[in-house]
Amino acid sequence: MASSLTKDSVRPGTPGSEKTFFGHPRGLATLFMTEMWERFSYYGMRALLPLYLVAPGGLGLSAGTATAIYSVYLSLVYLLTMPGGWFGDRVWGPRKTVAIAGGVIMLGHLTLALPTSGTFYAGLGLVAIGSGLLKANISTMVGQLYDGPDDPRRDGGFTVFYMGINLGAFIAPLTIGTIGENVNWHLGFALAAVGMALGVIQFLIGSRHLDPHSSVVPKPLSVEEKTSTLRKAAFWAAIAVVFYAIVGFSGHYTLNWILVPLTLLGVIIPIMVLTRIKRDKSLDRGEQSKMSAYIWFFVAAAVFWMIYDQGGSTLSIFADSSAENSVLGWEFPVSWYQSVNPVIIMALAPVFASLWLALNRRGKEPSTVVKFCGGLVLVGASFFLFLAPLAIADGGHKAAAMWLVAIYFVQTCGELMLSPVGLSVTTKMAPVKYASQMMGVWFLAVTAGDATTGLLSIAGVDLNKTGIVALEATLAVVAGVAIWMYRKRVKDLMGDVR
């Protein structure tokens, strides 16, 4: 998407005229391009990751181990958004945090590009840390471009920003995926590093157009807090080093010594965070009631993301081994399937938005609860649809590519029903005390879902088996129906939130 800067509108409170980006503050162009390049690097590497893990020319791991690593990686990215937000609020400020995060991500991709298996997991860790830092802070800076929540351009600005996400996600598999699969895996990872480098360079050049508040640390740590935080971090780091040194030198170390603790943390931490907020006695009765309702949405979202995110692992590995990846005789790389979701989002997001508005004008717009139920049922239906290509493959034939495209299409429709609504309801139902933390809590639902997938894979469950796929599909549909049956109870708990 080309940058369109025009002398157009005037930001309220600012005399004279200023250049704008599609009628929005010029700083939106900087954040749009930063996010586009970061998502380009992230989704490009993600499209290659499971394929590289199972490839004979890659790490040559089993499908189960590859799915576990992929799921743990995704859960970490979203788990680290909470400490990422903390760094932005308490240590560096959003602008500095995003700049550092971009450098860490770039270093991670360069580490992945090294042709040694020993450095591969370190590279994954660096990308996860950088993504967590960036994801938590760049959206904050978008909001800071506008004059408060009532600025009429605010929602449109976020829409433009999210188009950058999907544009980067669409282009990445077509370029990074093609290079990685057809030329060299590590060259593909290196291309992801180049993409992030472009993002960092243009962020540093264009940061002068950002709101000055983006450089401010909202709640800086006191000297005592810094000392206490460093002491605790050093203590836990020392324990980890000593523990893994003992395991390593005793000859007992395997990959599961890393995967199992991380997947358990991905399940335990979301539960602990929700429990801490729910048991906070300083919350009034209305806030407690809304948190009780929110737990329903959180669990539903975790089930949704558990299935949805297998589109990049379970479905991708199936396509690699059991699908006819061609259209009208023209073959394409397996990683290209990962471009299906963003292109459908860009095509259908305006359709869904218009549909909700049209139904709202007639007083027939579905409630938040009903939209969530629809998202769950659709993601369940996508896995019931997955049973068809699985049956074809079991019969010794290659499944047609359009089966997989159809699965991604149904999943994306489910995402458009659940994800935007989840983000909205999270901000509406957040207790005042936890207003700045609740978006991180929403991302923990993704962590919990992906960590569950990781635990299943580590336990030896073959997620490409008909019985397991049918069980997951049934779980999602039953969860959707159960919430629909209790929708009146959930609405009552939500209070004045609709």
Coordinates of C-alpha atoms in Angstrom, one line a residue:
M1 CA 0.0 0.0 0.0
A2 CA 1.5 3.3 -1.0
S3 CA 1.9 6.1 1.5
S4 CA -0.6 8.9 0.6
L5 CA 0.4 12.1 2.4
T6 CA -1.9 15.0 1.6
K7 CA -2.3 18.6 2.9
D8 CA -5.7 17.9 4.1
S9 CA -7.2 18.1 7.6
V10 CA -6.0 19.9 10.7
R11 CA -5.5 18.2 14.0
P12 CA -7.8 19.8 16.6
G13 CA -6.0 22.3 18.7
T14 CA -3.1 22.8 16.2
P15 CA -3.0 26.1 14.3
G16 CA -2.3 26.0 10.6
S17 CA -2.3 22.9 8.4
E18 CA -0.2 19.7 8.5
K19 CA 0.5 16.8 6.2
T20 CA -1.7 13.8 6.9
F21 CA -1.7 10.1 6.1
F22 CA -5.1 9.2 4.6
G23 CA -6.5 12.2 6.6
H24 CA -4.9 10.9 9.8
P25 CA -1.9 12.3 11.8
R26 CA 1.4 11.8 9.8
G27 CA 2.8 9.7 12.6
L28 CA 0.3 7.0 11.6
A29 CA 2.4 6.4 8.5
T30 CA 5.4 5.7 10.6
L31 CA 3.6 3.2 12.8
F32 CA 1.7 1.7 9.8
M33 CA 5.0 1.0 8.0
T34 CA 6.8 -0.2 11.2
E35 CA 4.0 -2.7 12.0
M36 CA 3.8 -3.8 8.3
W37 CA 7.5 -4.7 8.2
E38 CA 7.4 -6.3 11.7
R39 CA 4.5 -8.4 10.7
F40 CA 6.3 -9.2 7.4
S41 CA 9.2 -10.6 9.3
Y42 CA 7.0 -12.3 11.9
Y43 CA 4.6 -14.0 9.6
G44 CA 7.3 -14.9 7.1
M45 CA 9.3 -16.7 9.7
R46 CA 6.2 -18.3 11.1
A47 CA 5.2 -19.7 7.7
L48 CA 8.6 -21.3 7.4
L49 CA 9.0 -22.5 11.0
P50 CA 7.0 -25.8 11.1
L51 CA 8.1 -26.7 7.6
Y52 CA 11.8 -26.2 8.5
L53 CA 11.4 -28.1 11.7
V54 CA 10.1 -31.3 9.9
A55 CA 12.2 -31.0 6.7
P56 CA 15.0 -33.4 6.1
G57 CA 17.1 -30.5 5.1
G58 CA 16.0 -28.6 8.2
L59 CA 15.9 -30.0 11.7
G60 CA 14.2 -33.2 10.7
L61 CA 12.0 -33.4 13.8
S62 CA 8.7 -35.3 14.1
A63 CA 5.4 -33.6 13.4
G64 CA 4.5 -33.7 17.1
T65 CA 7.7 -32.1 18.2
A66 CA 7.5 -29.5 15.5
T67 CA 3.9 -28.6 16.5
A68 CA 5.0 -28.4 20.2
I69 CA 7.9 -26.0 19.4
Y70 CA 5.6 -23.9 17.1
S71 CA 2.9 -23.7 19.8
V72 CA 5.3 -22.8 22.6
Y73 CA 6.8 -20.1 20.4
L74 CA 3.4 -18.5 19.7
S75 CA 2.3 -18.8 23.4
L76 CA 5.5 -17.0 24.4
V77 CA 5.0 -14.2 22.0
Y78 CA 1.6 -13.4 23.5
L79 CA 2.7 -14.2 27.1
L80 CA 5.5 -11.6 26.8
T81 CA 3.1 -8.8 25.8
M82 CA 2.4 -8.3 29.5
P83 CA 6.0 -7.7 30.6
G84 CA 6.4 -5.8 27.3
G85 CA 3.7 -3.4 28.3
W86 CA 5.3 -3.1 31.8
F87 CA 8.7 -2.1 30.2
G88 CA 6.9 0.6 28.2
D89 CA 5.0 1.9 31.2
R90 CA 7.7 1.7 33.8
V91 CA 11.2 1.6 32.2
W92 CA 11.7 2.9 28.6
G93 CA 8.5 4.5 27.4
P94 CA 6.6 3.2 24.3
R95 CA 8.8 4.8 21.7
K96 CA 12.2 3.6 23.1
T97 CA 10.7 0.1 23.8
V98 CA 9.5 -0.3 20.2
A99 CA 12.9 0.8 18.8
I100 CA 14.7 -1.7 21.1
A101 CA 12.2 -4.4 20.3
G102 CA 12.8 -4.0 16.6
G103 CA 16.5 -4.5 17.1
V104 CA 16.0 -7.6 19.2
I105 CA 13.6 -9.1 16.6
M106 CA 16.2 -8.4 13.8
L107 CA 18.9 -10.0 15.9
G108 CA 16.7 -13.0 16.4
H109 CA 16.1 -13.5 12.7
L110 CA 19.8 -13.2 12.0
T111 CA 20.4 -15.8 14.6
L112 CA 17.9 -18.1 12.9
A113 CA 19.7 -17.5 9.6
L114 CA 22.9 -19.1 11.0
P115 CA 23.2 -22.7 9.6
T116 CA 23.5 -24.4 13.0
S117 CA 20.8 -26.0 15.1
G118 CA 22.4 -24.9 18.4
T119 CA 21.6 -21.2 17.7
F120 CA 18.1 -21.8 16.3
Y121 CA 16.2 -21.9 19.6
A122 CA 18.1 -18.8 20.8
G123 CA 16.9 -17.0 17.7
L124 CA 13.3 -18.1 18.4
G125 CA 13.6 -16.8 21.9
L126 CA 14.9 -13.4 20.7
V127 CA 12.1 -13.0 18.2
A128 CA 9.5 -13.9 20.9
I129 CA 11.0 -11.4 23.3
G130 CA 11.1 -8.6 20.7
S131 CA 7.6 -9.3 19.5
G132 CA 6.2 -9.2 23.0
L133 CA 7.9 -5.8 23.6
L134 CA 6.8 -4.3 20.3
K135 CA 3.2 -5.7 20.2
A136 CA 2.4 -4.2 23.6
N137 CA 3.6 -0.7 22.9
I138 CA 3.0 0.2 19.2
S139 CA -0.8 0.2 19.6
T140 CA -0.4 2.6 22.5
M141 CA 1.4 5.0 20.3
V142 CA -1.4 4.8 17.7
G143 CA -3.8 5.9 20.3
Q144 CA -1.6 8.8 21.4
L145 CA -1.8 10.3 17.9
Y146 CA -5.4 11.3 18.6
D147 CA -7.1 13.8 21.0
G148 CA -8.5 11.3 23.4
P149 CA -11.1 8.5 22.9
D150 CA -13.7 10.9 21.5
D151 CA -11.5 11.9 18.5
P152 CA -13.8 11.0 15.5
R153 CA -10.7 9.8 13.5
R154 CA -9.5 7.3 16.2
D155 CA -11.4 4.2 15.1
G156 CA -10.5 4.9 11.4
G157 CA -6.8 5.3 12.4
F158 CA -6.8 1.9 14.1
T159 CA -8.5 0.4 11.0
V160 CA -5.7 1.8 8.7
F161 CA -3.1 0.5 11.2
Y162 CA -4.5 -3.0 11.2
M163 CA -4.5 -3.0 7.4
G164 CA -0.7 -2.7 7.8
I165 CA -0.7 -5.9 9.9
N166 CA -2.6 -7.8 7.2
L167 CA -0.6 -6.3 4.3
G168 CA 2.6 -7.5 5.9
A169 CA 1.1 -10.9 6.8
F170 CA -0.1 -11.3 3.2
I171 CA 3.2 -10.5 1.4
A172 CA 5.5 -12.4 3.8
P173 CA 4.7 -16.0 2.9
L174 CA 4.8 -15.2 -0.8
T175 CA 8.3 -13.8 -0.5
I176 CA 10.0 -15.2 2.6
G177 CA 8.2 -18.5 2.2
T178 CA 9.2 -18.9 -1.5
I179 CA 12.9 -18.1 -0.8
G180 CA 13.0 -20.4 2.3
E181 CA 11.3 -23.4 0.7
N182 CA 12.7 -23.1 -2.9
V183 CA 16.2 -21.6 -2.3
N184 CA 17.5 -21.9 1.2
W185 CA 15.8 -22.1 4.6
H186 CA 18.3 -19.8 6.3
L187 CA 18.2 -17.3 3.5
G188 CA 14.5 -17.0 4.1
F189 CA 15.1 -16.3 7.8
A190 CA 17.7 -13.7 6.7
L191 CA 15.1 -12.0 4.5
A192 CA 12.9 -11.7 7.6
A193 CA 15.8 -9.9 9.3
V194 CA 16.0 -7.5 6.3
G195 CA 12.3 -6.8 6.6
M196 CA 12.6 -5.9 10.3
A197 CA 15.7 -3.8 9.6
L198 CA 13.7 -1.7 7.1
G199 CA 11.0 -1.3 9.8
V200 CA 13.5 -0.1 12.4
I201 CA 15.1 2.3 10.0
Q202 CA 11.9 4.0 8.9
F203 CA 10.7 4.0 12.5
L204 CA 13.8 5.9 13.6
I205 CA 13.5 8.3 10.7
G206 CA 9.8 8.9 11.1
S207 CA 9.6 9.0 14.9
R208 CA 9.7 12.8 14.8
H209 CA 6.1 12.7 13.6
L210 CA 5.0 10.7 16.7
D211 CA 3.2 12.3 19.7
P212 CA 5.8 13.6 22.2
H213 CA 4.0 11.5 24.9
S214 CA 5.4 8.4 23.3
S215 CA 8.8 9.2 24.7
V216 CA 7.5 9.6 28.2
V217 CA 7.7 6.8 30.8
P218 CA 4.2 7.0 32.3
K219 CA 5.0 5.5 35.7
P220 CA 8.8 5.3 36.1
L221 CA 10.3 2.9 38.6
S222 CA 11.6 4.4 41.8
V223 CA 15.2 3.6 42.8
E224 CA 13.9 1.1 45.4
E225 CA 11.7 -0.6 42.8
K226 CA 14.5 -0.9 40.3
T227 CA 16.8 -2.5 42.9
S228 CA 14.1 -4.9 44.0
T229 CA 13.2 -5.8 40.3
L230 CA 16.9 -6.4 39.4
R231 CA 17.4 -8.5 42.5
K232 CA 14.4 -10.7 41.8
A233 CA 15.4 -11.1 38.1
A234 CA 18.9 -12.0 39.0
F235 CA 17.7 -14.6 41.6
W236 CA 15.4 -16.4 39.1
A237 CA 18.0 -16.2 36.3
A238 CA 20.6 -17.8 38.6
I239 CA 18.2 -20.6 39.6
A240 CA 17.5 -21.3 35.9
V241 CA 21.2 -21.3 35.0
V242 CA 22.1 -23.7 37.9
F243 CA 19.1 -26.0 37.2
Y244 CA 19.8 -26.4 33.5
A245 CA 23.6 -26.7 34.1
I246 CA 22.9 -29.7 36.4
V247 CA 20.5 -31.3 34.0
G248 CA 22.9 -30.7 31.1
F249 CA 26.1 -31.9 32.8
S250 CA 24.3 -35.0 34.2
G251 CA 23.4 -36.1 30.6
H252 CA 19.7 -36.0 31.1
Y253 CA 18.9 -32.9 29.0
T254 CA 16.3 -33.2 26.3
L255 CA 14.2 -30.6 24.4
N256 CA 11.3 -31.3 26.7
W257 CA 13.2 -29.8 29.7
I258 CA 12.5 -26.5 28.0
L259 CA 9.2 -27.2 26.3
V260 CA 7.3 -28.6 29.3
P261 CA 8.0 -25.7 31.7
L262 CA 7.2 -23.1 29.1
T263 CA 3.9 -24.8 28.1
L264 CA 2.9 -25.2 31.8
L265 CA 3.7 -21.5 32.3
G266 CA 1.5 -20.7 29.3
V267 CA -1.5 -22.4 31.1
I268 CA -0.7 -21.5 34.7
I269 CA 0.1 -17.8 34.3
P270 CA -3.3 -16.9 32.6
I271 CA -5.1 -18.7 35.4
M272 CA -3.1 -16.9 38.1
V273 CA -3.7 -13.5 36.5
L274 CA -7.4 -14.0 36.2
T275 CA -7.7 -15.3 39.7
R276 CA -5.7 -12.4 41.2
I277 CA -8.0 -9.9 39.5
K278 CA -11.2 -11.8 40.3
R279 CA -10.2 -12.0 44.0
D280 CA -9.2 -8.4 44.4
K281 CA -11.5 -7.1 47.2
S282 CA -11.0 -3.5 46.1
L283 CA -13.2 -4.1 43.1
D284 CA -16.8 -3.1 43.5
R285 CA -19.8 -5.4 43.0
G286 CA -20.3 -4.3 39.4
E287 CA -16.7 -4.9 38.4
Q288 CA -16.7 -8.3 40.1
S289 CA -19.7 -9.2 38.1
K290 CA -18.2 -8.1 34.8
M291 CA -15.0 -10.1 35.6
S292 CA -17.2 -13.2 36.2
A293 CA -18.7 -12.7 32.7
Y294 CA -15.3 -12.0 31.2
I295 CA -14.0 -15.4 32.3
W296 CA -16.6 -17.0 30.0
F297 CA -15.2 -15.0 27.1
F298 CA -11.6 -15.8 28.1
V299 CA -12.2 -19.5 28.2
A300 CA -14.1 -19.4 24.9
A301 CA -11.3 -17.4 23.3
A302 CA -8.7 -19.9 24.5
V303 CA -10.6 -22.8 22.9
F304 CA -10.9 -20.7 19.7
W305 CA -7.2 -19.9 19.5
M306 CA -6.2 -23.4 20.3
I307 CA -7.8 -24.6 17.1
Y308 CA -7.3 -21.5 15.0
D309 CA -3.5 -21.3 15.5
Q310 CA -3.1 -24.8 14.3
G311 CA -3.6 -23.3 10.8
G312 CA 0.1 -22.6 10.9
S313 CA 1.2 -25.9 12.3
T314 CA -1.2 -28.9 12.1
L315 CA -2.7 -27.8 8.7
S316 CA 0.7 -26.7 7.3
I317 CA 2.4 -30.0 8.2
F318 CA -0.6 -31.9 6.7
A319 CA -0.3 -29.8 3.5
D320 CA 3.4 -30.5 3.3
S321 CA 2.9 -34.3 3.4
S322 CA -0.6 -35.0 2.2
A323 CA -2.0 -32.2 0.0
E324 CA -1.8 -31.5 -3.8
N325 CA -0.4 -28.0 -3.5
S326 CA -1.3 -26.9 -7.0
V327 CA -4.0 -25.1 -8.9
L328 CA -4.7 -26.0 -12.5
G329 CA -1.4 -27.8 -12.7
W330 CA 0.6 -24.8 -11.2
E331 CA 2.5 -25.8 -8.1
F332 CA 3.1 -23.3 -5.2
P333 CA 5.0 -23.5 -1.9
V334 CA 3.2 -24.8 1.1
S335 CA 3.9 -21.6 3.0
W336 CA 1.7 -19.7 0.6
Y337 CA -1.4 -21.1 2.5
Q338 CA -0.5 -18.6 5.3
S339 CA -1.4 -15.7 2.9
V340 CA -5.0 -16.9 2.6
N341 CA -6.0 -15.6 6.0
P342 CA -4.8 -12.0 5.7
V343 CA -6.2 -11.6 2.2
I344 CA -9.6 -12.9 3.3
I345 CA -9.5 -10.5 6.3
M346 CA -8.8 -7.5 4.1
A347 CA -11.6 -8.5 1.8
L348 CA -14.2 -9.4 4.5
A349 CA -13.5 -7.1 7.4
P350 CA -15.4 -4.2 5.7
V351 CA -18.2 -6.6 4.8
F352 CA -18.6 -7.7 8.5
A353 CA -18.4 -4.1 9.7
S354 CA -21.1 -3.0 7.3
L355 CA -23.2 -6.0 8.2
W356 CA -23.1 -5.2 11.9
L357 CA -24.0 -1.5 11.2
A358 CA -26.9 -2.5 9.0
L359 CA -28.3 -4.9 11.5
N360 CA -27.8 -2.4 14.3
R361 CA -29.9 0.2 12.5
R362 CA -32.7 -2.4 12.3
G363 CA -32.2 -3.3 16.0
K364 CA -31.1 -6.8 15.0
E365 CA -27.3 -6.8 15.6
P366 CA -26.3 -9.9 17.5
S367 CA -25.0 -9.4 21.0
T368 CA -21.4 -9.9 22.0
V369 CA -22.2 -13.3 23.5
V370 CA -23.9 -14.5 20.2
K371 CA -21.0 -13.3 18.1
F372 CA -18.6 -15.2 20.4
C373 CA -20.8 -18.3 20.0
G374 CA -20.7 -17.9 16.2
G375 CA -16.9 -17.6 16.2
L376 CA -16.6 -20.8 18.2
V377 CA -19.0 -22.8 16.1
L378 CA -17.3 -21.6 12.9
V379 CA -13.8 -22.6 14.1
G380 CA -15.3 -26.0 15.1
A381 CA -16.9 -26.3 11.7
S382 CA -13.5 -25.7 10.1
F383 CA -12.1 -28.8 11.8
F384 CA -15.1 -30.8 10.9
L385 CA -14.3 -29.7 7.3
F386 CA -10.7 -30.8 7.9
L387 CA -12.0 -34.4 8.3
A388 CA -12.6 -34.6 4.6
P389 CA -9.0 -34.1 3.4
L390 CA -7.8 -36.3 6.3
A391 CA -10.1 -39.1 5.0
I392 CA -8.7 -38.5 1.4
A393 CA -5.2 -38.8 2.7
D394 CA -5.9 -41.9 4.7
G395 CA -7.2 -43.4 1.4
G396 CA -3.7 -43.0 -0.1
H397 CA -4.5 -39.9 -2.2
K398 CA -3.4 -36.3 -2.1
A399 CA -6.1 -33.8 -0.9
A400 CA -6.9 -30.9 -3.2
A401 CA -5.6 -27.5 -2.2
M402 CA -9.1 -26.0 -2.2
W403 CA -10.0 -28.1 0.9
L404 CA -7.3 -26.3 2.9
V405 CA -8.4 -22.9 1.4
A406 CA -11.9 -23.7 2.5
I407 CA -10.8 -24.5 6.0
Y408 CA -8.8 -21.2 6.3
F409 CA -11.9 -19.3 4.9
V410 CA -14.2 -20.7 7.6
Q411 CA -11.6 -20.0 10.3
T412 CA -11.2 -16.4 9.1
C413 CA -14.9 -15.8 9.2
G414 CA -14.9 -17.1 12.8
E415 CA -12.0 -14.8 13.6
L416 CA -13.9 -11.8 12.3
M417 CA -16.8 -12.7 14.6
L418 CA -14.7 -13.3 17.7
S419 CA -11.4 -11.3 17.7
P420 CA -12.6 -7.7 17.1
V421 CA -15.4 -8.3 19.6
G422 CA -13.0 -9.7 22.1
L423 CA -10.8 -6.7 21.9
S424 CA -13.8 -4.4 22.3
V425 CA -15.4 -6.2 25.2
T426 CA -12.0 -6.4 27.0
T427 CA -11.7 -2.6 27.1
K428 CA -15.4 -2.2 28.1
M429 CA -15.4 -4.7 30.9
A430 CA -12.0 -3.9 32.4
P431 CA -12.1 -2.8 36.0
V432 CA -10.8 0.8 36.4
K433 CA -7.8 -0.4 38.5
Y434 CA -6.7 -2.8 35.7
A435 CA -7.6 -0.7 32.6
S436 CA -4.1 -0.7 31.2
Q437 CA -3.4 -4.4 31.9
M438 CA -6.6 -6.0 30.5
M439 CA -5.4 -5.9 26.9
G440 CA -2.5 -8.1 28.0
V441 CA -5.0 -10.4 29.8
W442 CA -6.8 -10.8 26.4
F443 CA -3.6 -11.9 24.8
L444 CA -3.2 -14.4 27.5
A445 CA -6.2 -16.3 26.1
V446 CA -4.0 -16.9 23.0
T447 CA -1.2 -18.0 25.2
A448 CA -3.5 -20.5 27.0
G449 CA -4.8 -21.9 23.8
D450 CA -1.4 -22.4 22.1
A451 CA 0.1 -23.7 25.3
T452 CA -2.7 -26.4 25.5
T453 CA -1.8 -27.4 21.9
G454 CA 1.8 -27.6 22.9
L455 CA 1.0 -29.8 25.9
L456 CA -1.0 -32.2 23.7
S457 CA 1.9 -32.5 21.3
I458 CA 4.5 -33.1 24.0
A459 CA 2.2 -35.8 25.4
G460 CA 2.4 -37.6 22.1
V461 CA -1.1 -36.8 20.8
D462 CA -1.1 -36.8 17.0
L463 CA -3.1 -33.7 16.1
N464 CA -3.4 -34.8 12.4
K465 CA -5.4 -37.9 13.4
T466 CA -9.1 -38.0 12.5
G467 CA -10.3 -38.8 16.1
I468 CA -8.4 -35.9 17.6
V469 CA -9.5 -33.4 15.0
A470 CA -13.1 -34.5 15.4
L471 CA -12.7 -34.1 19.2
E472 CA -11.4 -30.6 19.0
A473 CA -14.1 -29.6 16.5
T474 CA -16.8 -31.0 18.9
L475 CA -15.2 -29.2 21.8
A476 CA -15.4 -25.8 20.0
V477 CA -19.0 -26.4 18.9
V478 CA -20.1 -27.6 22.3
A479 CA -18.4 -24.6 24.0
G480 CA -20.2 -22.2 21.6
V481 CA -23.6 -23.9 22.2
A482 CA -23.0 -23.9 26.0
I483 CA -22.3 -20.2 26.1
W484 CA -25.4 -19.5 23.8
M485 CA -27.6 -21.5 26.3
Y486 CA -26.3 -19.5 29.2
R487 CA -26.3 -16.2 27.3
K488 CA -28.9 -14.5 29.5
R489 CA -26.8 -15.3 32.6
V490 CA -23.7 -13.9 30.9
K491 CA -25.5 -10.8 29.8
D492 CA -26.8 -10.2 33.4
L493 CA -23.2 -10.5 34.7
M494 CA -22.0 -8.0 32.1
G495 CA -24.2 -5.3 33.6
D496 CA -24.4 -2.2 31.4
V497 CA -21.9 -3.5 28.8
R498 CA -23.5 -4.5 25.5

